[in-house]
Amino acid sequence: MYTLSGKLKITAIIFMILGAIGLVYAFATAPTSIEEVKEILAAQEHHGNHEMAAGEHAVAHGDASHDDEHAEHVLHQLQNKPWAALYVGAFFFFMIALGALAFYAIQYAAQAGWSPVLFRVMEAITAYLLPGSIIVFILLALSGVHLNHLFIWMDPDVVATDEIIQNKSSYLNVPFFLIRAAIYIIGWNVFRYFLRKNSLKQDEANDNSYYRKNFKLSAAFLVFFIVTESMMSWDWIMSLDPHWFSTLFGWYVFSSLFVSAITVIALVTIYLKSRGYLPYVNDSHIHDLGKFMFGISIFWTYLWFSQFMLIWYSNIPEEVVYYVTRIEKYNLVFFGMVAINFLFPLLVLMNSEYKRINWFVVMTGVMILVGHYLDIYTMVMPATVGESWFIGVPEISAVLFFGGLFTFVVFNALTKAPLLAKRNPYIKESEHFHY
Amino acid sequence: MASTKIHAIYTDDDILMQAVKDTRAKHYHIEEVFTPFPVHGLDKAMGLPHTRLAVTSFLYGLVGLSVAILMMNFIMIEDWPQNIGGKPSFSFLENLPAFIPIMFELTVFFAAHLMVITFYLRSRLWPFKKAENPDVRTTDDLFLMEVLVENNNIEEMAQFFKNTGALEVNLINK
């Protein structure tokens, strides 16, 4: 049995407290009036880069009413900023739990022989699914009651003057949106609950009936998952840009959450092993997780590029605006995260031997997580805060808070059950797994 | 030079693996093992050095990538620039996204084909080459381990291989 070390617990709690303080600060200091924004803009013009200030000048000082309009626009963006930061952080850690559940279900459905020694680690990571998904749902509901303006299609004033959104309003309306979110979240959590329950019961069972139940449950979950995950990505991320659409967006978000989840599984496994737990996990298991990290990173890049190239080539205004915003206003993060998510795993994890060296996997894993956080960041931010972005107190606080909560929930779940799923029919094969 | 060999024939890959390990522990010299399908981990059990084919593959991939870049630059930018879909081809970098699929494909093409050719050359394989395996049954369902007798006692060796679970133990004098 694993016992939660005091040091880890305190670290997680300190992260949460620091994050909470930072978030309170971020919400408290968000501007509330146009006058405040004007002061901020004036200060920026003084301190900022001279060339840029001159450019802004020409745009902003066309006439007084335009000036007000610009300030109001920036006000909305700055008011959105802490909300968007909170949303990105909440979604990022939630998606890791969801991806771990998908990976876990794939192991069952494929009757994989190598992975059962890692089942308890995967189950523990999925423990964050319930709190994580509830937090995301609350944030969506708060958007639904107009506490923030993350989703502009929720604003009746915007919809009234926007024909494209009007045409989509039978799908994009707040009640249906929240009902759909509830269906996804309840579905995932119910599957998670029974998969975990059967897995624990299998430990004490005399036959493989619970294993067989989990096999069927996993197959059903994967069907439910790929449909709901796809719709979730349209609802929760793509609808932030309600005019824009991409048909492979569901896959794109899937690859992002999948690679992040596999990375976290590898990191938690390596951490537990370094603390003397999981004696039956050998470097071949780490090697296999490394292969998945490598492979899914390439898959992610393939989807990123497929989405980018078709839109770049056809150059249709309503599609290409998505990338124009990102390339013009988010150039460094946007291309930086492609480099981190593609080149780093490609070059570091290509060599077979390196996938067995723990610190190589840890280093790449940390970079993959940073890269995929930035991936979600560049999906959410351009539509919500536009050019008023920077990674500051709200963003870092949100990551600290949810990171702390995630760590606490996951490692607390690890203490609840033996770390070896001892009665799994493939456990012997998994213990002897050797590449 | 005439050398005496023992052919030990097995019916199962797990028994073969164990036999290979025991034989190595006894310090008999395994010349070669013939199997109807690739046996996972056999190369390690036999103590063969790690293949360097992956390194050649990586280098061939780099060659393919370079060829693709030079080729697309020459064809689309230098030799005959065209205006395709409102994207005039006067700059390699500005047209880069359109070239990436070709760069990817040629990287894979070069890596795969040249790696196979290297493998054939290294294994001394070519079309119409006569098969080298000593017993045709190794292409069906039997596993054959070829061991040099050297200065060991033949009787003792034969008994050893019987004990490892061999179906047949044959002495080959060439």
PDB file of N, CA, C and O in Angstrom, chain A residues 116-167:
ATOM      1  N   PRO A 116      -0.975  -4.152 -17.187  1.00  0.00           N
ATOM      2  CA  PRO A 116      -1.733  -4.239 -15.919  1.00  0.00           C
ATOM      3  C   PRO A 116      -0.965  -3.815 -14.664  1.00  0.00           C
ATOM      4  O   PRO A 116      -1.600  -3.358 -13.712  1.00  0.00           O
ATOM      5  N   VAL A 117       0.359  -3.880 -14.646  1.00  0.00           N
ATOM      6  CA  VAL A 117       1.069  -3.398 -13.450  1.00  0.00           C
ATOM      7  C   VAL A 117       0.907  -1.890 -13.276  1.00  0.00           C
ATOM      8  O   VAL A 117       1.176  -1.366 -12.195  1.00  0.00           O
ATOM      9  N   LEU A 118       0.496  -1.202 -14.330  1.00  0.00           N
ATOM     10  CA  LEU A 118       0.329   0.253 -14.233  1.00  0.00           C
ATOM     11  C   LEU A 118      -1.133   0.647 -13.988  1.00  0.00           C
ATOM     12  O   LEU A 118      -1.458   1.825 -13.921  1.00  0.00           O
ATOM     13  N   PHE A 119      -2.011  -0.356 -13.882  1.00  0.00           N
ATOM     14  CA  PHE A 119      -3.448  -0.043 -13.807  1.00  0.00           C
ATOM     15  C   PHE A 119      -3.782   0.854 -12.627  1.00  0.00           C
ATOM     16  O   PHE A 119      -4.584   1.776 -12.749  1.00  0.00           O
ATOM     17  N   ARG A 120      -3.181   0.590 -11.472  1.00  0.00           N
ATOM     18  CA  ARG A 120      -3.545   1.382 -10.293  1.00  0.00           C
ATOM     19  C   ARG A 120      -3.088   2.837 -10.443  1.00  0.00           C
ATOM     20  O   ARG A 120      -3.736   3.748  -9.936  1.00  0.00           O
ATOM     21  N   VAL A 121      -1.968   3.023 -11.149  1.00  0.00           N
ATOM     22  CA  VAL A 121      -1.513   4.397 -11.401  1.00  0.00           C
ATOM     23  C   VAL A 121      -2.523   5.102 -12.301  1.00  0.00           C
ATOM     24  O   VAL A 121      -2.941   6.236 -12.039  1.00  0.00           O
ATOM     25  N   MET A 122      -2.947   4.381 -13.365  1.00  0.00           N
ATOM     26  CA  MET A 122      -3.919   5.001 -14.287  1.00  0.00           C
ATOM     27  C   MET A 122      -5.228   5.289 -13.564  1.00  0.00           C
ATOM     28  O   MET A 122      -5.813   6.365 -13.717  1.00  0.00           O
ATOM     29  N   GLU A 123      -5.678   4.333 -12.755  1.00  0.00           N
ATOM     30  CA  GLU A 123      -6.941   4.535 -12.024  1.00  0.00           C
ATOM     31  C   GLU A 123      -6.843   5.749 -11.112  1.00  0.00           C
ATOM     32  O   GLU A 123      -7.782   6.535 -11.012  1.00  0.00           O
ATOM     33  N   ALA A 124      -5.680   5.888 -10.458  1.00  0.00           N
ATOM     34  CA  ALA A 124      -5.517   7.020  -9.544  1.00  0.00           C
ATOM     35  C   ALA A 124      -5.596   8.336 -10.311  1.00  0.00           C
ATOM     36  O   ALA A 124      -6.195   9.303  -9.826  1.00  0.00           O
ATOM     37  N   ILE A 125      -5.006   8.373 -11.518  1.00  0.00           N
ATOM     38  CA  ILE A 125      -5.062   9.627 -12.283  1.00  0.00           C
ATOM     39  C   ILE A 125      -6.497   9.921 -12.695  1.00  0.00           C
ATOM     40  O   ILE A 125      -6.936  11.071 -12.674  1.00  0.00           O
ATOM     41  N   THR A 126      -7.262   8.874 -13.018  1.00  0.00           N
ATOM     42  CA  THR A 126      -8.656   9.125 -13.401  1.00  0.00           C
ATOM     43  C   THR A 126      -9.496   9.581 -12.203  1.00  0.00           C
ATOM     44  O   THR A 126     -10.603  10.058 -12.393  1.00  0.00           O
ATOM     45  N   ALA A 127      -8.966   9.422 -10.974  1.00  0.00           N
ATOM     46  CA  ALA A 127      -9.723   9.887  -9.811  1.00  0.00           C
ATOM     47  C   ALA A 127      -9.973  11.384  -9.883  1.00  0.00           C
ATOM     48  O   ALA A 127     -10.925  11.892  -9.289  1.00  0.00           O
ATOM     49  N   TYR A 128      -9.110  12.094 -10.607  1.00  0.00           N
ATOM     50  CA  TYR A 128      -9.303  13.545 -10.724  1.00  0.00           C
ATOM     51  C   TYR A 128     -10.454  13.883 -11.679  1.00  0.00           C
ATOM     52  O   TYR A 128     -10.892  15.024 -11.736  1.00  0.00           O
ATOM     53  N   LEU A 129     -10.941  12.878 -12.412  1.00  0.00           N
ATOM     54  CA  LEU A 129     -11.997  13.152 -13.401  1.00  0.00           C
ATOM     55  C   LEU A 129     -13.221  13.785 -12.749  1.00  0.00           C
ATOM     56  O   LEU A 129     -13.778  14.753 -13.269  1.00  0.00           O
ATOM     57  N   LEU A 130     -13.638  13.242 -11.591  1.00  0.00           N
ATOM     58  CA  LEU A 130     -14.866  13.749 -10.964  1.00  0.00           C
ATOM     59  C   LEU A 130     -14.711  15.209 -10.520  1.00  0.00           C
ATOM     60  O   LEU A 130     -15.449  16.069 -11.009  1.00  0.00           O
ATOM     61  N   PRO A 131     -13.732  15.529  -9.634  1.00  0.00           N
ATOM     62  CA  PRO A 131     -13.598  16.949  -9.273  1.00  0.00           C
ATOM     63  C   PRO A 131     -13.289  17.821 -10.485  1.00  0.00           C
ATOM     64  O   PRO A 131     -13.880  18.903 -10.626  1.00  0.00           O
ATOM     65  N   GLY A 132     -12.393  17.340 -11.370  1.00  0.00           N
ATOM     66  CA  GLY A 132     -11.996  18.149 -12.521  1.00  0.00           C
ATOM     67  C   GLY A 132     -13.165  18.477 -13.423  1.00  0.00           C
ATOM     68  O   GLY A 132     -13.341  19.626 -13.837  1.00  0.00           O
ATOM     69  N   SER A 133     -13.998  17.470 -13.718  1.00  0.00           N
ATOM     70  CA  SER A 133     -15.106  17.731 -14.640  1.00  0.00           C
ATOM     71  C   SER A 133     -16.167  18.595 -13.979  1.00  0.00           C
ATOM     72  O   SER A 133     -16.803  19.413 -14.649  1.00  0.00           O
ATOM     73  N   ILE A 134     -16.350  18.429 -12.654  1.00  0.00           N
ATOM     74  CA  ILE A 134     -17.342  19.277 -11.975  1.00  0.00           C
ATOM     75  C   ILE A 134     -16.881  20.741 -12.008  1.00  0.00           C
ATOM     76  O   ILE A 134     -17.681  21.651 -12.265  1.00  0.00           O
ATOM     77  N   ILE A 135     -15.573  20.966 -11.787  1.00  0.00           N
ATOM     78  CA  ILE A 135     -15.061  22.344 -11.829  1.00  0.00           C
ATOM     79  C   ILE A 135     -15.292  22.948 -13.210  1.00  0.00           C
ATOM     80  O   ILE A 135     -15.768  24.080 -13.343  1.00  0.00           O
ATOM     81  N   VAL A 136     -14.969  22.165 -14.263  1.00  0.00           N
ATOM     82  CA  VAL A 136     -15.170  22.691 -15.617  1.00  0.00           C
ATOM     83  C   VAL A 136     -16.651  22.993 -15.832  1.00  0.00           C
ATOM     84  O   VAL A 136     -17.019  24.035 -16.392  1.00  0.00           O
ATOM     85  N   PHE A 137     -17.516  22.102 -15.353  1.00  0.00           N
ATOM     86  CA  PHE A 137     -18.953  22.324 -15.545  1.00  0.00           C
ATOM     87  C   PHE A 137     -19.399  23.601 -14.850  1.00  0.00           C
ATOM     88  O   PHE A 137     -20.180  24.387 -15.397  1.00  0.00           O
ATOM     89  N   ILE A 138     -18.893  23.801 -13.623  1.00  0.00           N
ATOM     90  CA  ILE A 138     -19.273  25.025 -12.898  1.00  0.00           C
ATOM     91  C   ILE A 138     -18.832  26.260 -13.691  1.00  0.00           C
ATOM     92  O   ILE A 138     -19.597  27.223 -13.840  1.00  0.00           O
ATOM     93  N   LEU A 139     -17.600  26.199 -14.229  1.00  0.00           N
ATOM     94  CA  LEU A 139     -17.127  27.356 -15.011  1.00  0.00           C
ATOM     95  C   LEU A 139     -18.014  27.590 -16.224  1.00  0.00           C
ATOM     96  O   LEU A 139     -18.338  28.736 -16.560  1.00  0.00           O
ATOM     97  N   LEU A 140     -18.438  26.491 -16.890  1.00  0.00           N
ATOM     98  CA  LEU A 140     -19.309  26.645 -18.057  1.00  0.00           C
ATOM     99  C   LEU A 140     -20.655  27.227 -17.629  1.00  0.00           C
ATOM    100  O   LEU A 140     -21.214  28.096 -18.309  1.00  0.00           O
ATOM    101  N   ALA A 141     -21.157  26.742 -16.484  1.00  0.00           N
ATOM    102  CA  ALA A 141     -22.450  27.253 -16.004  1.00  0.00           C
ATOM    103  C   ALA A 141     -22.342  28.732 -15.654  1.00  0.00           C
ATOM    104  O   ALA A 141     -23.252  29.511 -15.929  1.00  0.00           O
ATOM    105  N   LEU A 142     -21.202  29.130 -15.072  1.00  0.00           N
ATOM    106  CA  LEU A 142     -21.011  30.546 -14.744  1.00  0.00           C
ATOM    107  C   LEU A 142     -20.983  31.385 -16.023  1.00  0.00           C
ATOM    108  O   LEU A 142     -21.519  32.495 -16.045  1.00  0.00           O
ATOM    109  N   SER A 143     -20.360  30.839 -17.092  1.00  0.00           N
ATOM    110  CA  SER A 143     -20.426  31.546 -18.378  1.00  0.00           C
ATOM    111  C   SER A 143     -21.875  31.630 -18.831  1.00  0.00           C
ATOM    112  O   SER A 143     -22.309  32.636 -19.388  1.00  0.00           O
ATOM    113  N   GLY A 144     -22.618  30.537 -18.590  1.00  0.00           N
ATOM    114  CA  GLY A 144     -24.015  30.479 -19.023  1.00  0.00           C
ATOM    115  C   GLY A 144     -24.879  31.516 -18.349  1.00  0.00           C
ATOM    116  O   GLY A 144     -25.847  31.997 -18.947  1.00  0.00           O
ATOM    117  N   VAL A 145     -24.550  31.863 -17.108  1.00  0.00           N
ATOM    118  CA  VAL A 145     -25.344  32.908 -16.430  1.00  0.00           C
ATOM    119  C   VAL A 145     -24.695  34.278 -16.594  1.00  0.00           C
ATOM    120  O   VAL A 145     -24.969  35.196 -15.824  1.00  0.00           O
ATOM    121  N   HIS A 146     -23.820  34.412 -17.581  1.00  0.00           N
ATOM    122  CA  HIS A 146     -23.244  35.702 -17.989  1.00  0.00           C
ATOM    123  C   HIS A 146     -22.370  36.350 -16.933  1.00  0.00           C
ATOM    124  O   HIS A 146     -22.283  37.566 -16.855  1.00  0.00           O
ATOM    125  N   LEU A 147     -21.717  35.521 -16.090  1.00  0.00           N
ATOM    126  CA  LEU A 147     -20.749  36.106 -15.163  1.00  0.00           C
ATOM    127  C   LEU A 147     -19.468  36.491 -15.887  1.00  0.00           C
ATOM    128  O   LEU A 147     -18.666  37.242 -15.391  1.00  0.00           O
ATOM    129  N   ASN A 148     -19.254  35.891 -17.054  1.00  0.00           N
ATOM    130  CA  ASN A 148     -18.094  36.270 -17.857  1.00  0.00           C
ATOM    131  C   ASN A 148     -18.469  36.170 -19.327  1.00  0.00           C
ATOM    132  O   ASN A 148     -19.550  35.688 -19.677  1.00  0.00           O
ATOM    133  N   HIS A 149     -17.583  36.638 -20.176  1.00  0.00           N
ATOM    134  CA  HIS A 149     -17.896  36.646 -21.609  1.00  0.00           C
ATOM    135  C   HIS A 149     -16.922  35.789 -22.395  1.00  0.00           C
ATOM    136  O   HIS A 149     -16.418  36.201 -23.420  1.00  0.00           O
ATOM    137  N   LEU A 150     -16.650  34.575 -21.874  1.00  0.00           N
ATOM    138  CA  LEU A 150     -15.747  33.696 -22.619  1.00  0.00           C
ATOM    139  C   LEU A 150     -16.384  33.268 -23.933  1.00  0.00           C
ATOM    140  O   LEU A 150     -15.742  33.236 -24.972  1.00  0.00           O
ATOM    141  N   PHE A 151     -17.659  32.907 -23.859  1.00  0.00           N
ATOM    142  CA  PHE A 151     -18.361  32.409 -25.050  1.00  0.00           C
ATOM    143  C   PHE A 151     -19.241  33.528 -25.594  1.00  0.00           C
ATOM    144  O   PHE A 151     -20.296  33.816 -25.025  1.00  0.00           O
ATOM    145  N   ILE A 152     -18.799  34.149 -26.698  1.00  0.00           N
ATOM    146  CA  ILE A 152     -19.561  35.321 -27.146  1.00  0.00           C
ATOM    147  C   ILE A 152     -20.929  34.933 -27.695  1.00  0.00           C
ATOM    148  O   ILE A 152     -21.839  35.748 -27.702  1.00  0.00           O
ATOM    149  N   TRP A 153     -21.095  33.666 -28.112  1.00  0.00           N
ATOM    150  CA  TRP A 153     -22.417  33.280 -28.627  1.00  0.00           C
ATOM    151  C   TRP A 153     -23.461  33.218 -27.511  1.00  0.00           C
ATOM    152  O   TRP A 153     -24.655  33.090 -27.780  1.00  0.00           O
ATOM    153  N   MET A 154     -23.002  33.292 -26.227  1.00  0.00           N
ATOM    154  CA  MET A 154     -23.966  33.296 -25.128  1.00  0.00           C
ATOM    155  C   MET A 154     -24.549  34.694 -24.903  1.00  0.00           C
ATOM    156  O   MET A 154     -25.483  34.857 -24.126  1.00  0.00           O
ATOM    157  N   ASP A 155     -23.934  35.689 -25.559  1.00  0.00           N
ATOM    158  CA  ASP A 155     -24.364  37.068 -25.341  1.00  0.00           C
ATOM    159  C   ASP A 155     -25.480  37.408 -26.321  1.00  0.00           C
ATOM    160  O   ASP A 155     -25.256  37.463 -27.529  1.00  0.00           O
ATOM    161  N   PRO A 156     -26.703  37.639 -25.841  1.00  0.00           N
ATOM    162  CA  PRO A 156     -27.827  37.883 -26.766  1.00  0.00           C
ATOM    163  C   PRO A 156     -27.592  39.091 -27.669  1.00  0.00           C
ATOM    164  O   PRO A 156     -28.027  39.095 -28.820  1.00  0.00           O
ATOM    165  N   ASP A 157     -26.876  40.119 -27.162  1.00  0.00           N
ATOM    166  CA  ASP A 157     -26.621  41.304 -27.979  1.00  0.00           C
ATOM    167  C   ASP A 157     -25.755  40.969 -29.187  1.00  0.00           C
ATOM    168  O   ASP A 157     -25.948  41.497 -30.278  1.00  0.00           O
ATOM    169  N   VAL A 158     -24.783  40.089 -28.970  1.00  0.00           N
ATOM    170  CA  VAL A 158     -23.917  39.691 -30.077  1.00  0.00           C
ATOM    171  C   VAL A 158     -24.708  38.879 -31.087  1.00  0.00           C
ATOM    172  O   VAL A 158     -24.640  39.110 -32.299  1.00  0.00           O
ATOM    173  N   VAL A 159     -25.492  37.920 -30.573  1.00  0.00           N
ATOM    174  CA  VAL A 159     -26.237  37.038 -31.469  1.00  0.00           C
ATOM    175  C   VAL A 159     -27.223  37.836 -32.311  1.00  0.00           C
ATOM    176  O   VAL A 159     -27.432  37.560 -33.494  1.00  0.00           O
ATOM    177  N   ALA A 160     -27.827  38.878 -31.723  1.00  0.00           N
ATOM    178  CA  ALA A 160     -28.838  39.661 -32.426  1.00  0.00           C
ATOM    179  C   ALA A 160     -28.295  40.265 -33.712  1.00  0.00           C
ATOM    180  O   ALA A 160     -29.045  40.443 -34.684  1.00  0.00           O
ATOM    181  N   THR A 161     -26.996  40.585 -33.745  1.00  0.00           N
ATOM    182  CA  THR A 161     -26.435  41.222 -34.936  1.00  0.00           C
ATOM    183  C   THR A 161     -25.561  40.271 -35.752  1.00  0.00           C
ATOM    184  O   THR A 161     -24.864  40.718 -36.648  1.00  0.00           O
ATOM    185  N   ASP A 162     -25.592  39.006 -35.417  1.00  0.00           N
ATOM    186  CA  ASP A 162     -24.675  38.084 -36.065  1.00  0.00           C
ATOM    187  C   ASP A 162     -25.440  36.928 -36.705  1.00  0.00           C
ATOM    188  O   ASP A 162     -25.921  36.026 -36.025  1.00  0.00           O
ATOM    189  N   GLU A 163     -25.540  36.977 -38.034  1.00  0.00           N
ATOM    190  CA  GLU A 163     -26.367  35.995 -38.717  1.00  0.00           C
ATOM    191  C   GLU A 163     -25.785  34.587 -38.625  1.00  0.00           C
ATOM    192  O   GLU A 163     -26.523  33.612 -38.527  1.00  0.00           O
ATOM    193  N   ILE A 164     -24.438  34.510 -38.655  1.00  0.00           N
ATOM    194  CA  ILE A 164     -23.817  33.181 -38.627  1.00  0.00           C
ATOM    195  C   ILE A 164     -24.136  32.471 -37.318  1.00  0.00           C
ATOM    196  O   ILE A 164     -24.481  31.285 -37.302  1.00  0.00           O
ATOM    197  N   ILE A 165     -24.043  33.206 -36.211  1.00  0.00           N
ATOM    198  CA  ILE A 165     -24.345  32.575 -34.921  1.00  0.00           C
ATOM    199  C   ILE A 165     -25.836  32.266 -34.828  1.00  0.00           C
ATOM    200  O   ILE A 165     -26.228  31.243 -34.270  1.00  0.00           O
ATOM    201  N   GLN A 166     -26.673  33.148 -35.392  1.00  0.00           N
ATOM    202  CA  GLN A 166     -28.123  32.874 -35.362  1.00  0.00           C
ATOM    203  C   GLN A 166     -28.434  31.532 -36.007  1.00  0.00           C
ATOM    204  O   GLN A 166     -29.246  30.761 -35.510  1.00  0.00           O
ATOM    205  N   ASN A 167     -27.733  31.251 -37.115  1.00  0.00           N
ATOM    206  CA  ASN A 167     -27.974  29.980 -37.800  1.00  0.00           C
ATOM    207  C   ASN A 167     -27.554  28.789 -36.965  1.00  0.00           C
ATOM    208  O   ASN A 167     -28.023  27.675 -37.181  1.00  0.00           O
TER     209      ASN A 167
END
